[in-house]
C-alpha positions in Angstrom: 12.8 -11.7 24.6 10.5 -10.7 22.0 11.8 -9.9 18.5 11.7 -6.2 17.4 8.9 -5.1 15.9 9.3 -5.9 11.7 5.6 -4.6 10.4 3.1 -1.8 11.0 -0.5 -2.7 9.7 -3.4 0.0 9.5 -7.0 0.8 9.5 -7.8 3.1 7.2 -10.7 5.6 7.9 -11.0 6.8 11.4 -7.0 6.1 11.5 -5.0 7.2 8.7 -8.0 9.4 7.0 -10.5 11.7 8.2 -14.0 13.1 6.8 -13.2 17.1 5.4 -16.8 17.7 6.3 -18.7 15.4 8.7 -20.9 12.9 7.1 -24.5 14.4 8.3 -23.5 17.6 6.5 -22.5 16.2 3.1 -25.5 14.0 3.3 -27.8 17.0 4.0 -26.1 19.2 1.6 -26.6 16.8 -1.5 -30.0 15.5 -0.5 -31.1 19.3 -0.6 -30.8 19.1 -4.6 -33.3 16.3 -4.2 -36.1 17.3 -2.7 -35.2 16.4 0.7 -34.5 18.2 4.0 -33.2 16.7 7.2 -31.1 17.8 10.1 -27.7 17.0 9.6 -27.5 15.4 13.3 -30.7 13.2 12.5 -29.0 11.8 9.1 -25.4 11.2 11.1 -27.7 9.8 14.0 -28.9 7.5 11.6 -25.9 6.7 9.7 -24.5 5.4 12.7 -27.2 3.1 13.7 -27.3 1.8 10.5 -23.5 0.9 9.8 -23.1 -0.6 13.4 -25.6 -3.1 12.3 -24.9 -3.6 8.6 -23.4 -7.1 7.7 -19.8 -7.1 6.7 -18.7 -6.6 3.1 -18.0 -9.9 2.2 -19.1 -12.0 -0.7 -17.6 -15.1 -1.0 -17.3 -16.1 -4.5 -17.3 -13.3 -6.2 -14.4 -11.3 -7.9 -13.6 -8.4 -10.2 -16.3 -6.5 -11.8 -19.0 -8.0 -9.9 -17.4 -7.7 -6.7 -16.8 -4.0 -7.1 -20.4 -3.4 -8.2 -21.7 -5.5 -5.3 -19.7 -3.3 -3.0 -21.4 -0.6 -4.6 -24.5 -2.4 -4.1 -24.0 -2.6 -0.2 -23.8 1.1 -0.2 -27.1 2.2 -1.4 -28.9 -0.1 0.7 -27.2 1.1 3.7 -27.4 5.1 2.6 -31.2 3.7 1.6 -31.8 2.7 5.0 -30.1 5.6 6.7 -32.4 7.9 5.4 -35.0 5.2 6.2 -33.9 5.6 9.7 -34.1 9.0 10.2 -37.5 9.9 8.4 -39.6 7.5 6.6 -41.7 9.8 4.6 -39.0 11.4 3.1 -39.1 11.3 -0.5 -36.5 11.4 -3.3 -36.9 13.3 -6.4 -34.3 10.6 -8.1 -32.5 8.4 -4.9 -30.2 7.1 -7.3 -29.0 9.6 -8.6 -28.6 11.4 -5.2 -26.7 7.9 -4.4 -24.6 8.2 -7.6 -23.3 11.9 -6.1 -22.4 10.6 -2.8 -20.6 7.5 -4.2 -18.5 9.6 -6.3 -17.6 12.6 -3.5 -16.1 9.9 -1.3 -14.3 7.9 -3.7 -11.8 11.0 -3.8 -9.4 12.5 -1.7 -11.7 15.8 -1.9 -13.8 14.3 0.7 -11.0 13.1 3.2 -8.0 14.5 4.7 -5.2 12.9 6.4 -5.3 12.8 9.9 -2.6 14.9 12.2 1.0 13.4 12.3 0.3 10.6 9.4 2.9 11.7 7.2 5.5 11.6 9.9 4.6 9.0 11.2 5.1 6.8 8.2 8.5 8.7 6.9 9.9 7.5 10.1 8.5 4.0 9.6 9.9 3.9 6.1 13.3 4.9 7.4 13.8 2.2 10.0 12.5 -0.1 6.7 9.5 -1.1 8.5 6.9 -2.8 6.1 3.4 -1.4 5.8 0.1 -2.3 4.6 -3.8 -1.0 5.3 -5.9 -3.8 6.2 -9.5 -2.1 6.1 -13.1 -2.9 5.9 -13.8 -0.4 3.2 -13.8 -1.4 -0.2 -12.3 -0.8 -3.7 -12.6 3.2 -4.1 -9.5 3.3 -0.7 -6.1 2.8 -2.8 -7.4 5.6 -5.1 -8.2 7.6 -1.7 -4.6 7.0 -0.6 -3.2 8.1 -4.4 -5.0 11.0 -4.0 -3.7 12.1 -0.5 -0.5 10.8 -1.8 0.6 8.1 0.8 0.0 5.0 -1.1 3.2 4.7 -2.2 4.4 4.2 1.6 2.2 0.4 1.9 3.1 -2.7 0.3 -0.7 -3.2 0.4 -4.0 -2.3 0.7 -6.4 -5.6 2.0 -10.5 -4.9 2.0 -12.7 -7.9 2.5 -13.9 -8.3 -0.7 -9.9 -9.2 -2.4 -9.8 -11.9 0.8 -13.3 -12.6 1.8 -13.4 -11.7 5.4 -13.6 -8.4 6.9 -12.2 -7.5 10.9 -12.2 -8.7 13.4 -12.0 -11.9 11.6 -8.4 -13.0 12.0 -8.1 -14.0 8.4 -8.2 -10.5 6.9 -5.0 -9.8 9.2 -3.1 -13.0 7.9 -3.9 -11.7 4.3 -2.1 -8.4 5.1 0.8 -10.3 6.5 1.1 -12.7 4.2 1.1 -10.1 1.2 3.9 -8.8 3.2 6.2 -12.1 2.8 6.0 -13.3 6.4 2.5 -14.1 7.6 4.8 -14.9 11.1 6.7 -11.5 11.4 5.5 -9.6 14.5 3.8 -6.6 14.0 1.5 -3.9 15.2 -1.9 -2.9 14.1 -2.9 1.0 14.3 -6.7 1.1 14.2 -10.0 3.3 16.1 -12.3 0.5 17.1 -12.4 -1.1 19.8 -13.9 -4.3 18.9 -13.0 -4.3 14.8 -9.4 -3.0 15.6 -8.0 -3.7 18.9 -9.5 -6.8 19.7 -9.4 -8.3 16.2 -5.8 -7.7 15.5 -5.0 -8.9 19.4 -6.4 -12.3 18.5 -4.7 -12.0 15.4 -1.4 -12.2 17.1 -0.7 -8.3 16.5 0.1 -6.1 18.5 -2.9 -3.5 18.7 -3.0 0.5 19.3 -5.7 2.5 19.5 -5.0 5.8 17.4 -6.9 7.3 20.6 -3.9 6.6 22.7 -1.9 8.8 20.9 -1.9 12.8 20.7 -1.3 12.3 17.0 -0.2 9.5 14.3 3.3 11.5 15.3 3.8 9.4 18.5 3.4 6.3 16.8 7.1 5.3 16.3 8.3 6.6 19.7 5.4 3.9 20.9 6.9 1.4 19.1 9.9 1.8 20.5 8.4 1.9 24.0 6.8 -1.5 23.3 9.9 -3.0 22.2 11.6 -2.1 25.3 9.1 -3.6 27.6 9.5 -6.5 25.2 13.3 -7.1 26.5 
């Protein structure tokens, strides 16, 4: 028989958070001050194809300061080449300081929103005294996302790839979360979106994955657990 389960890990956008607006619209909206005007479908068209080939943010080496503004870095070049992607004669009356706009919005709660049954979800978690931490691939503006939306205090962590140098599905990023947890051997599940990033990753991690798809809402989430520890026995 399986032990019970004694952690719950969890991606972060796409999983616990949610865009207010979607991204083609903020994108468009801000660009407008700058001299450019594209469709927002084209711009999230193009977002897409750009992150799905971007390399991860990792950079081995490199801490602090310089990590933080190499993160930064690794976000122009990707909004760069989104817009890139979607026209290439579009020009920018000042790119970075269209960049510096969108780099601020999402560094904020303002431009997220918790999605459905979160809360819940992790009261319930939090009364059974089940550990938590966010293992994510975004970088170091997330813990003050989670202030902001007010359910940081609920994780014992929050790993990026940049604090452990690998991002998912590499298994290590997983092992970092458990370890911060004080058993890198405790059995655990891992809530995330992606198929391949999420599911697979934290499967070859030794976790226990669930696709947040497979649920109505975040709500469900303990009543799964519960399911899964039954079919464990």
């Amino acid at each position: 028989m399986n032990p019970p389960v004694r952690a719950g890990l969890f991606d972060a956008a796409g999983t616990l958070l949610l865009f207010r607006d979607s991204v083609g619209e903020i994108y468009r909206a801000f660009a407008l001050d700058f001299g450019v005007d594209l469709p927002a479908t084209r711009i999230a068209e193009a977002f897409g194809r750009v992150l799905s080939h971007a390399p991860p943010m990792v950079f081995p080496g490199e801490t602090g300061d310089r990590c933080r503004s190499l993160e930064r870095q690794w976000w122009w070049r990707q909004v760069r080449s989104t817009f890139r992607a979607a026209d290439s004669t579009a020009r920018f009356t000042d790119f970075d300081a269209y960049f510096d706009r969108l780099w601020s919005h999402y560094a904020t709660g303002a431009a997220w929103r918790l999605a459905p049954g979160t809360r819940r979800a992790l009261e319930a978690l939090r009364a059974r005294q089940v550990p938590m931490a966010v293992v994510s691939n975004f970088d170091h503006r997330l813990p003050k996302i989670l202030q902001d939306l007010e359910i940081l205090e609920y994780f014992e962590s929050v790993t990026t790839p940049a604090a452990v140098g690998a991002a998912k599905p590499d298994r290590r990023i997983f092992d970092a979360a458990l370890a911060g947890l004080g058993d890198p051997t405790r059995r655990a599940v891992y809530v995330g979106d992606r198929a391949a990033e999420d599911v697979a990753g934290a499967r070859r991690a030794g976790l226990i994955p669930i696709q947040v798809g497979s649920l109505a809402t975040l709500e469900e989430l303990p009543a799964r657990i519960d399911a899964l520890e039954e079919e464990a026995k």
